[in-house]
Amino acid sequence: MKKILKIALVAVAALAILLIGAAAVISATFDPNDYKPLIIRQVQEKKQRTLVIPGDIKLSFFPKLGADLGKLSLSEHGGAGEFAAVDHAKVSLALFPLLRRQLVVDHVQVDGLRVSVKRFKDGTTSIDDLLSKDEKGGQALRFDIDGVRVSNARLRYDDRQQDRVIDIDRLALDTGRLADGAASKLKVTAALKVDHPKVDADISLNTGFRVDLAAGRYAVNGLDADIKGALLDFRDLALKLGGNADLAPAAKRFSLEDIKINGTARQADGTLELSLAVPRLAVTDRKVEGGKLDGQVKSSGKERQLGATFSMPSFDGTPAAFRIPALSLDAFLRDAGTDVSAKISGALAGDIEKLSLSSPQLAMRLSGKNAGKAVEGNITTSLAADLGRQVIDLPAMSLQLALPTDGGSLSLKSKGSMNLNLDKHSLASAFTGTLDDSAFDAKIGMTAFSPPAFRFDIGIDKLDLDRYQSRPPADAPQPAKPQADAAADKPIDVSALKSLHAEGSLRVGAFKVRNLRGTNLSAQLHSAGGEARLGPIAAELYGGRLAGEASVAATTPARVSMRQALSGIDVGPLLKDFTGKNMLDGRGNVQLDVRGSGATTAQIKRALDGSARVELKDGAVRGINLAKVIRDAKAKIGVIRGGEAPQSGVSSENEKTDFSDLSASVRIANGIAHNDDLSVKSPLLRIGGAGDIDLGADKLDYLVKATVVSSLQGQGGPELEALKGLTVPVKLSGPFSSIQWHIDFAGLASELARQKVDEKKEEVRSRAQKAIDEQKGKVQEQIQDKLKGLFGR
């Protein structure tokens, strides 16, 4: 025994001496830097990439064989740009296992790693050549790495197909032993940034794991992961994940145990909390089984709370046919005026191999109150989901909803279908039904989810929007003007337009809005880039047609514009329905082109710019009867110089001034509408005028000049025969609700004086002409007498 031990010791000593000698010889005669050109050339020839090793490769021997590589860099395919680089890399190997063709790496250290990977629009990547398997490999070496340490790493994934950039920065990774089938540990910390969807978070992870390459099995145990930062619109995110997993993809087998997810986050208007517990979920090629699943999500703000709890009982089955007998979800919404709950229930069946889910019927029940009014509804649908294709079909939906409105309630009954494609970020739906006593058909879809982009095509046979607006009781007192002014100064919120992308059309057979009535309405909506444009708009109303467009922009302040053309319109009923006042009668055309900006309705009115024009025939201006005013003023004309008080009054719908033609154009600047070309014609009068309308203050300052013409037909014609040719100025002023008028007697006196002067001039001219004619006759007679004497006749 002693002899054997002695021989063994001698052999070991001899081997050690041999290895030390070999190492000394290799160290003295072998320089790895001599092979740098060969390595660089082979990389260039086989991968068309440029490898750069600027420093010397340094070797080390006992107790471990190692190489200090220093800095390294590798170019993109074809040599354009840098693909990867390392500030410092060091690898140490166990020497003896190499003799048995086993690769036992003692330790790997990498510092300052930088890698940039691109996926192009056609789906190819910048590392496809590195992943190719066209090269024949030699005999595989067994690997056994005692540990890997990576520090200060930075990885970038530029996904041009999805328009997304993922950055992993400050990556630090530390592992235990890495060997086939060996239990190990992993610790990772990193900073993650994604531009779409927006992510900015710090990640830390500790877990045990085991990799069995021969069996194709991967296990994670004792996972403890934390994510902190910002996600989408959430900040102060704190997400914790724990549990165990065992996966064997080739064998189609995996299991999850004790999975727990808990998280909190903040939004601008509150906090979000969520939790999920999965005690067990196991899938094999023959069986599927799961324990009861429970979860909760809750959003709490200063003014609103929204939450849901969901549960799924234990279930089992086969991968091709498993069934969840009773899925349950309870949700709620609460704020100052709302307390609504929803309950979703139903059964699910699935096929794991085909990644599909189906349900004959899922049902949702709505109940609660909004603004003190009842909210009720039922929604049912069948379900067919292909998770592999990321397609969800709801082929048979039925909706019955009773929703409160300002004017009462809204009853919606509809049937249709919906298709959701998560891969293409699209949604398509088609519904028909009734909205109270209106029948509709609607196609509504989305072409993008982030930001959402909507498409729609809606047709309604009739729509009365006024029925959904609040109406004061008939005996309710009219609101005071300060209250109306306060409503006009209420800020306009158009911020929703900043994220609204929509395109669609609306058709309504008959409509009523703000008491305006019309038929055959059609309108197109286009909203993008913070601006919504409605147009072209077309409708038939009050015996004529409307055509135009309008737009609203979510700028600061908000910007609005409108262009409308009304042709052949009967303006009397239109104004009566819209304003409740009978101000103007007649049929004709109206053009309007205005724009303005402001944070409130009052500010927009005060900032309006643009133009307008009106042309009417066979109508009347209500509120004043100019013929009557002139007739009543007749008695005062003779005593104007005696100091009589000017005649005046307040407009009344019972008074009117008839006309056969009316035309006027308006220029609008800074909320002031100016007109100077009013032309009104009637058998008795010719009316002109000029003045301003203050749209912001709802006031009028206008001077009308009415001239009595020679025709004695029409309103009070015979009584005004004596005033023929006289122009009577009438001043209009005050708010639209109570326009005041008075005759400008000073102007009338000037006009009357001018008329008298003109009459005197005409009388003198007539007398002079008569005298001239008489003298001319006498001279002619004398000349004839002289001629008779001259010729003896």
Tab-separated table of N, CA and C in Angstrom, residues 369-498:
chain	number	residue	atom	x	y	z
A	369	LYS	N	-76.166	54.162	-9.867
A	369	LYS	CA	-76.748	55.475	-10.087
A	369	LYS	C	-75.689	56.450	-10.584
A	370	ASN	N	-76.158	57.379	-11.381
A	370	ASN	CA	-75.318	58.473	-11.850
A	370	ASN	C	-76.136	59.751	-11.746
A	371	ALA	N	-75.615	60.739	-10.999
A	371	ALA	CA	-76.335	61.991	-10.759
A	371	ALA	C	-77.718	61.723	-10.197
A	372	GLY	N	-77.811	60.708	-9.334
A	372	GLY	CA	-79.074	60.381	-8.700
A	372	GLY	C	-80.043	59.625	-9.567
A	373	LYS	N	-79.634	59.278	-10.805
A	373	LYS	CA	-80.522	58.569	-11.718
A	373	LYS	C	-79.991	57.157	-11.948
A	374	ALA	N	-80.921	56.242	-12.168
A	374	ALA	CA	-80.571	54.825	-12.264
A	374	ALA	C	-79.786	54.529	-13.535
A	375	VAL	N	-78.800	53.634	-13.382
A	375	VAL	CA	-78.033	53.084	-14.496
A	375	VAL	C	-78.253	51.577	-14.485
A	376	GLU	N	-78.742	51.044	-15.594
A	376	GLU	CA	-78.990	49.613	-15.676
A	376	GLU	C	-78.600	49.120	-17.064
A	377	GLY	N	-78.174	47.871	-17.109
A	377	GLY	CA	-77.833	47.337	-18.411
A	377	GLY	C	-77.420	45.882	-18.359
A	378	ASN	N	-77.555	45.224	-19.512
A	378	ASN	CA	-77.114	43.849	-19.684
A	378	ASN	C	-76.384	43.731	-21.012
A	379	ILE	N	-75.225	43.101	-20.979
A	379	ILE	CA	-74.445	42.850	-22.185
A	379	ILE	C	-74.092	41.372	-22.204
A	380	THR	N	-74.396	40.706	-23.291
A	380	THR	CA	-74.025	39.307	-23.450
A	380	THR	C	-73.290	39.130	-24.768
A	381	THR	N	-72.392	38.146	-24.787
A	381	THR	CA	-71.647	37.879	-26.003
A	381	THR	C	-71.068	36.488	-25.972
A	382	SER	N	-70.880	35.902	-27.125
A	382	SER	CA	-70.080	34.690	-27.244
A	382	SER	C	-68.633	35.106	-27.496
A	383	LEU	N	-67.704	34.173	-27.343
A	383	LEU	CA	-66.280	34.496	-27.430
A	383	LEU	C	-65.546	33.407	-28.195
A	384	ALA	N	-64.654	33.824	-29.088
A	384	ALA	CA	-63.733	32.913	-29.764
A	384	ALA	C	-62.408	33.639	-29.894
A	385	ALA	N	-61.375	33.153	-29.189
A	385	ALA	CA	-60.080	33.829	-29.158
A	385	ALA	C	-58.981	32.901	-29.644
A	386	ASP	N	-58.197	33.385	-30.602
A	386	ASP	CA	-57.010	32.678	-31.077
A	386	ASP	C	-55.801	33.441	-30.551
A	387	LEU	N	-55.234	32.966	-29.429
A	387	LEU	CA	-54.157	33.697	-28.783
A	387	LEU	C	-52.879	33.649	-29.594
A	388	GLY	N	-52.704	32.614	-30.385
A	388	GLY	CA	-51.515	32.545	-31.228
A	388	GLY	C	-51.508	33.639	-32.268
A	389	ARG	N	-52.635	33.870	-32.891
A	389	ARG	CA	-52.766	34.942	-33.880
A	389	ARG	C	-53.116	36.265	-33.221
A	390	GLN	N	-53.366	36.246	-31.911
A	390	GLN	CA	-53.748	37.426	-31.133
A	390	GLN	C	-55.027	38.055	-31.676
A	391	VAL	N	-55.996	37.188	-31.954
A	391	VAL	CA	-57.278	37.629	-32.492
A	391	VAL	C	-58.383	37.218	-31.525
A	392	ILE	N	-59.258	38.144	-31.205
A	392	ILE	CA	-60.405	37.886	-30.322
A	392	ILE	C	-61.670	38.261	-31.076
A	393	ASP	N	-62.590	37.294	-31.187
A	393	ASP	CA	-63.866	37.518	-31.865
A	393	ASP	C	-64.996	37.488	-30.845
A	394	LEU	N	-65.889	38.481	-30.963
A	394	LEU	CA	-67.140	38.510	-30.203
A	394	LEU	C	-68.258	38.514	-31.246
A	395	PRO	N	-68.616	37.334	-31.750
A	395	PRO	CA	-69.484	37.285	-32.944
A	395	PRO	C	-70.949	37.574	-32.698
A	396	ALA	N	-71.415	37.472	-31.460
A	396	ALA	CA	-72.853	37.659	-31.207
A	396	ALA	C	-73.035	38.462	-29.931
A	397	MET	N	-72.935	39.775	-30.061
A	397	MET	CA	-73.098	40.662	-28.919
A	397	MET	C	-74.523	41.201	-28.870
A	398	SER	N	-75.012	41.373	-27.638
A	398	SER	CA	-76.331	41.958	-27.423
A	398	SER	C	-76.237	42.942	-26.272
A	399	LEU	N	-76.743	44.174	-26.501
A	399	LEU	CA	-76.666	45.222	-25.494
A	399	LEU	C	-78.051	45.768	-25.198
A	400	GLN	N	-78.344	45.937	-23.927
A	400	GLN	CA	-79.546	46.637	-23.475
A	400	GLN	C	-79.118	47.552	-22.333
A	401	LEU	N	-79.120	48.856	-22.583
A	401	LEU	CA	-78.620	49.815	-21.606
A	401	LEU	C	-79.643	50.905	-21.369
A	402	ALA	N	-79.773	51.307	-20.116
A	402	ALA	CA	-80.572	52.475	-19.732
A	402	ALA	C	-79.620	53.415	-19.005
A	403	LEU	N	-79.289	54.529	-19.645
A	403	LEU	CA	-78.293	55.449	-19.119
A	403	LEU	C	-78.911	56.814	-18.869
A	404	PRO	N	-78.527	57.479	-17.803
A	404	PRO	CA	-79.090	58.804	-17.508
A	404	PRO	C	-78.478	59.873	-18.396
A	405	THR	N	-79.282	60.894	-18.716
A	405	THR	CA	-78.822	62.075	-19.434
A	405	THR	C	-79.314	63.303	-18.692
A	406	ASP	N	-78.856	64.480	-19.112
A	406	ASP	CA	-79.304	65.716	-18.466
A	406	ASP	C	-80.811	65.897	-18.577
A	407	GLY	N	-81.378	65.381	-19.674
A	407	GLY	CA	-82.810	65.564	-19.877
A	407	GLY	C	-83.663	64.388	-19.461
A	408	GLY	N	-83.070	63.360	-18.885
A	408	GLY	CA	-83.852	62.192	-18.485
A	408	GLY	C	-83.013	60.941	-18.566
A	409	SER	N	-83.354	60.043	-19.495
A	409	SER	CA	-82.617	58.797	-19.645
A	409	SER	C	-82.539	58.430	-21.122
A	410	LEU	N	-81.613	57.558	-21.410
A	410	LEU	CA	-81.369	57.096	-22.764
A	410	LEU	C	-81.501	55.579	-22.773
A	411	SER	N	-82.248	55.052	-23.713
A	411	SER	CA	-82.441	53.617	-23.831
A	411	SER	C	-81.784	53.126	-25.111
A	412	LEU	N	-80.805	52.227	-24.958
A	412	LEU	CA	-80.065	51.695	-26.095
A	412	LEU	C	-80.260	50.192	-26.171
A	413	LYS	N	-80.684	49.723	-27.333
A	413	LYS	CA	-80.805	48.298	-27.596
A	413	LYS	C	-80.091	48.009	-28.916
A	414	SER	N	-79.183	47.041	-28.873
A	414	SER	CA	-78.375	46.828	-30.070
A	414	SER	C	-77.859	45.395	-30.119
A	415	LYS	N	-77.608	44.918	-31.345
A	415	LYS	CA	-76.979	43.628	-31.584
A	415	LYS	C	-75.892	43.815	-32.637
A	416	GLY	N	-74.825	43.023	-32.492
A	416	GLY	CA	-73.751	43.163	-33.456
A	416	GLY	C	-72.599	42.236	-33.151
A	417	SER	N	-71.435	42.580	-33.698
A	417	SER	CA	-70.242	41.761	-33.543
A	417	SER	C	-69.020	42.657	-33.426
A	418	MET	N	-67.936	42.071	-32.882
A	418	MET	CA	-66.697	42.820	-32.707
A	418	MET	C	-65.512	41.879	-32.919
A	419	ASN	N	-64.477	42.394	-33.581
A	419	ASN	CA	-63.249	41.640	-33.805
A	419	ASN	C	-62.070	42.476	-33.352
A	420	LEU	N	-61.217	41.873	-32.525
A	420	LEU	CA	-60.052	42.569	-31.969
A	420	LEU	C	-58.793	41.830	-32.405
A	421	ASN	N	-57.881	42.543	-33.089
A	421	ASN	CA	-56.616	41.963	-33.533
A	421	ASN	C	-55.486	42.671	-32.803
A	422	LEU	N	-54.940	42.015	-31.785
A	422	LEU	CA	-53.898	42.639	-30.971
A	422	LEU	C	-52.592	42.756	-31.725
A	423	ASP	N	-52.344	41.837	-32.658
A	423	ASP	CA	-51.105	41.889	-33.415
A	423	ASP	C	-51.082	43.075	-34.362
A	424	LYS	N	-52.209	43.345	-35.001
A	424	LYS	CA	-52.294	44.454	-35.942
A	424	LYS	C	-52.796	45.738	-35.289
A	425	HIS	N	-53.055	45.679	-33.964
A	425	HIS	CA	-53.543	46.847	-33.227
A	425	HIS	C	-54.800	47.421	-33.889
A	426	SER	N	-55.757	46.534	-34.127
A	426	SER	CA	-56.964	46.978	-34.818
A	426	SER	C	-58.205	46.401	-34.156
A	427	LEU	N	-59.318	47.102	-34.358
A	427	LEU	CA	-60.617	46.667	-33.858
A	427	LEU	C	-61.660	47.010	-34.913
A	428	ALA	N	-62.592	46.074	-35.125
A	428	ALA	CA	-63.691	46.325	-36.059
A	428	ALA	C	-64.982	45.848	-35.417
A	429	SER	N	-66.030	46.636	-35.553
A	429	SER	CA	-67.323	46.256	-34.990
A	429	SER	C	-68.438	46.767	-35.889
A	430	ALA	N	-69.570	46.060	-35.829
A	430	ALA	CA	-70.750	46.463	-36.586
A	430	ALA	C	-71.974	46.206	-35.720
A	431	PHE	N	-72.833	47.230	-35.573
A	431	PHE	CA	-74.007	47.124	-34.714
A	431	PHE	C	-75.212	47.736	-35.413
A	432	THR	N	-76.387	47.176	-35.116
A	432	THR	CA	-77.663	47.779	-35.492
A	432	THR	C	-78.543	47.772	-34.257
A	433	GLY	N	-79.448	48.740	-34.194
A	433	GLY	CA	-80.309	48.789	-33.029
A	433	GLY	C	-81.120	50.053	-32.969
A	434	THR	N	-81.590	50.363	-31.752
A	434	THR	CA	-82.400	51.559	-31.546
A	434	THR	C	-81.828	52.380	-30.403
A	435	LEU	N	-81.913	53.678	-30.555
A	435	LEU	CA	-81.587	54.642	-29.515
A	435	LEU	C	-82.882	55.378	-29.211
A	436	ASP	N	-83.551	54.949	-28.117
A	436	ASP	CA	-84.924	55.381	-27.857
A	436	ASP	C	-85.781	55.047	-29.079
A	437	ASP	N	-86.377	56.055	-29.745
A	437	ASP	CA	-87.210	55.732	-30.903
A	437	ASP	C	-86.479	55.973	-32.223
A	438	SER	N	-85.141	56.033	-32.168
A	438	SER	CA	-84.334	56.208	-33.372
A	438	SER	C	-83.669	54.885	-33.737
A	439	ALA	N	-83.692	54.546	-35.016
A	439	ALA	CA	-83.020	53.342	-35.501
A	439	ALA	C	-81.661	53.728	-36.070
A	440	PHE	N	-80.648	52.892	-35.811
A	440	PHE	CA	-79.307	53.219	-36.278
A	440	PHE	C	-78.590	51.966	-36.750
A	441	ASP	N	-77.571	52.197	-37.592
A	441	ASP	CA	-76.587	51.168	-37.901
A	441	ASP	C	-75.227	51.840	-37.822
A	442	ALA	N	-74.263	51.144	-37.238
A	442	ALA	CA	-72.969	51.769	-36.967
A	442	ALA	C	-71.848	50.773	-37.196
A	443	LYS	N	-70.796	51.254	-37.827
A	443	LYS	CA	-69.546	50.517	-37.951
A	443	LYS	C	-68.468	51.355	-37.266
A	444	ILE	N	-67.888	50.804	-36.204
A	444	ILE	CA	-66.908	51.531	-35.416
A	444	ILE	C	-65.656	50.673	-35.294
A	445	GLY	N	-64.494	51.273	-35.512
A	445	GLY	CA	-63.259	50.509	-35.446
A	445	GLY	C	-62.093	51.344	-34.965
A	446	MET	N	-60.961	50.663	-34.815
A	446	MET	CA	-59.717	51.314	-34.443
A	446	MET	C	-58.606	50.769	-35.337
A	447	THR	N	-57.712	51.638	-35.768
A	447	THR	CA	-56.570	51.223	-36.574
A	447	THR	C	-55.269	51.292	-35.795
A	448	ALA	N	-55.327	51.776	-34.574
A	448	ALA	CA	-54.160	51.812	-33.690
A	448	ALA	C	-54.667	51.950	-32.264
A	449	PHE	N	-53.884	51.414	-31.319
A	449	PHE	CA	-54.263	51.473	-29.910
A	449	PHE	C	-53.493	52.532	-29.142
A	450	SER	N	-52.269	52.829	-29.547
A	450	SER	CA	-51.444	53.777	-28.798
A	450	SER	C	-50.639	54.643	-29.762
A	451	PRO	N	-51.081	55.913	-29.957
A	451	PRO	CA	-52.327	56.480	-29.457
A	451	PRO	C	-53.515	55.909	-30.220
A	452	PRO	N	-54.699	55.915	-29.601
A	452	PRO	CA	-55.859	55.319	-30.267
A	452	PRO	C	-56.262	56.095	-31.516
A	453	ALA	N	-56.601	55.359	-32.559
A	453	ALA	CA	-57.062	55.958	-33.814
A	453	ALA	C	-58.386	55.298	-34.192
A	454	PHE	N	-59.452	56.094	-34.289
A	454	PHE	CA	-60.799	55.568	-34.484
A	454	PHE	C	-61.263	55.770	-35.921
A	455	ARG	N	-62.111	54.851	-36.376
A	455	ARG	CA	-62.815	54.973	-37.649
A	455	ARG	C	-64.293	54.651	-37.393
A	456	PHE	N	-65.202	55.389	-38.057
A	456	PHE	CA	-66.620	55.123	-37.834
A	456	PHE	C	-67.437	55.521	-39.052
A	457	ASP	N	-68.586	54.865	-39.163
A	457	ASP	CA	-69.574	55.175	-40.194
A	457	ASP	C	-70.928	54.901	-39.554
A	458	ILE	N	-71.670	55.967	-39.245
A	458	ILE	CA	-72.900	55.858	-38.463
A	458	ILE	C	-74.057	56.459	-39.240
A	459	GLY	N	-75.156	55.713	-39.296
A	459	GLY	CA	-76.378	56.206	-39.922
A	459	GLY	C	-77.541	56.111	-38.940
A	460	ILE	N	-78.326	57.192	-38.837
A	460	ILE	CA	-79.473	57.252	-37.921
A	460	ILE	C	-80.656	57.805	-38.697
A	461	ASP	N	-81.839	57.177	-38.499
A	461	ASP	CA	-82.995	57.661	-39.254
A	461	ASP	C	-83.504	58.990	-38.723
A	462	LYS	N	-83.446	59.189	-37.386
A	462	LYS	CA	-83.858	60.472	-36.803
A	462	LYS	C	-83.177	60.618	-35.447
A	463	LEU	N	-82.903	61.861	-35.077
A	463	LEU	CA	-82.172	62.101	-33.837
A	463	LEU	C	-82.606	63.436	-33.254
A	464	ASP	N	-83.099	63.385	-32.019
A	464	ASP	CA	-83.498	64.578	-31.283
A	464	ASP	C	-82.545	64.733	-30.097
A	465	LEU	N	-81.503	65.548	-30.284
A	465	LEU	CA	-80.527	65.737	-29.208
A	465	LEU	C	-81.097	66.572	-28.071
A	466	ASP	N	-82.106	67.364	-28.347
A	466	ASP	CA	-82.666	68.219	-27.291
A	466	ASP	C	-83.315	67.403	-26.177
A	467	ARG	N	-83.783	66.217	-26.497
A	467	ARG	CA	-84.438	65.412	-25.472
A	467	ARG	C	-83.450	64.937	-24.408
A	468	TYR	N	-82.147	64.993	-24.733
A	468	TYR	CA	-81.133	64.571	-23.773
A	468	TYR	C	-80.503	65.747	-23.027
A	469	GLN	N	-81.018	66.958	-23.269
A	469	GLN	CA	-80.538	68.149	-22.575
A	469	GLN	C	-81.545	68.548	-21.495
A	470	SER	N	-81.008	69.109	-20.426
A	470	SER	CA	-81.888	69.543	-19.337
A	470	SER	C	-82.738	70.720	-19.778
A	471	ARG	N	-83.985	70.742	-19.340
A	471	ARG	CA	-84.915	71.824	-19.677
A	471	ARG	C	-85.503	72.390	-18.398
A	472	PRO	N	-85.443	73.711	-18.182
A	472	PRO	CA	-86.038	74.288	-16.974
A	472	PRO	C	-87.550	74.194	-17.024
A	473	PRO	N	-88.201	74.145	-15.892
A	473	PRO	CA	-89.676	74.134	-15.887
A	473	PRO	C	-90.231	75.356	-16.576
A	474	ALA	N	-91.453	75.194	-17.095
A	474	ALA	CA	-92.058	76.291	-17.853
A	474	ALA	C	-92.222	77.540	-17.005
A	475	ASP	N	-92.473	77.382	-15.674
A	475	ASP	CA	-92.682	78.540	-14.804
A	475	ASP	C	-91.407	78.964	-14.087
A	476	ALA	N	-90.270	78.401	-14.492
A	476	ALA	CA	-89.008	78.759	-13.826
A	476	ALA	C	-88.606	80.163	-14.243
A	477	PRO	N	-88.063	80.971	-13.310
A	477	PRO	CA	-87.616	82.318	-13.661
A	477	PRO	C	-86.422	82.270	-14.594
A	478	GLN	N	-86.346	83.256	-15.463
A	478	GLN	CA	-85.220	83.338	-16.370
A	478	GLN	C	-83.948	83.649	-15.591
A	479	PRO	N	-82.823	83.023	-15.959
A	479	PRO	CA	-81.582	83.293	-15.231
A	479	PRO	C	-81.135	84.726	-15.426
A	480	ALA	N	-80.540	85.268	-14.374
A	480	ALA	CA	-80.027	86.636	-14.445
A	480	ALA	C	-78.846	86.698	-15.385
A	481	LYS	N	-78.606	87.885	-15.928
A	481	LYS	CA	-77.513	88.046	-16.885
A	481	LYS	C	-76.159	87.701	-16.290
A	482	PRO	N	-75.848	88.037	-15.025
A	482	PRO	CA	-74.559	87.616	-14.477
A	482	PRO	C	-74.347	86.120	-14.531
A	483	GLN	N	-75.447	85.330	-14.374
A	483	GLN	CA	-75.307	83.887	-14.477
A	483	GLN	C	-74.969	83.492	-15.905
A	484	ALA	N	-75.606	84.133	-16.870
A	484	ALA	CA	-75.299	83.841	-18.263
A	484	ALA	C	-73.862	84.210	-18.584
A	485	ASP	N	-73.418	85.352	-18.060
A	485	ASP	CA	-72.030	85.752	-18.280
A	485	ASP	C	-71.070	84.760	-17.657
A	486	ALA	N	-71.428	84.233	-16.485
A	486	ALA	CA	-70.561	83.248	-15.831
A	486	ALA	C	-70.448	81.996	-16.679
A	487	ALA	N	-71.581	81.570	-17.304
A	487	ALA	CA	-71.535	80.398	-18.166
A	487	ALA	C	-70.657	80.652	-19.379
A	488	ALA	N	-70.738	81.870	-19.939
A	488	ALA	CA	-69.912	82.192	-21.092
A	488	ALA	C	-68.435	82.239	-20.749
A	489	ASP	N	-68.117	82.539	-19.467
A	489	ASP	CA	-66.718	82.613	-19.041
A	489	ASP	C	-66.202	81.297	-18.473
A	490	LYS	N	-67.001	80.234	-18.560
A	490	LYS	CA	-66.538	78.929	-18.106
A	490	LYS	C	-65.476	78.418	-19.066
A	491	PRO	N	-64.324	77.958	-18.558
A	491	PRO	CA	-63.240	77.520	-19.451
A	491	PRO	C	-63.685	76.389	-20.380
A	492	ILE	N	-63.214	76.465	-21.611
A	492	ILE	CA	-63.486	75.431	-22.607
A	492	ILE	C	-62.343	74.430	-22.577
A	493	ASP	N	-62.654	73.160	-22.348
A	493	ASP	CA	-61.629	72.120	-22.277
A	493	ASP	C	-61.650	71.306	-23.572
A	494	VAL	N	-60.657	71.529	-24.419
A	494	VAL	CA	-60.538	70.769	-25.666
A	494	VAL	C	-59.262	69.934	-25.653
A	495	SER	N	-58.715	69.672	-24.469
A	495	SER	CA	-57.459	68.929	-24.362
A	495	SER	C	-57.582	67.513	-24.908
A	496	ALA	N	-58.796	66.947	-24.894
A	496	ALA	CA	-58.975	65.585	-25.404
A	496	ALA	C	-58.614	65.485	-26.879
A	497	LEU	N	-58.670	66.602	-27.610
A	497	LEU	CA	-58.348	66.578	-29.034
A	497	LEU	C	-56.868	66.288	-29.280
A	498	LYS	N	-56.014	66.561	-28.287
A	498	LYS	CA	-54.576	66.348	-28.482
A	498	LYS	C	-54.246	64.892	-28.754
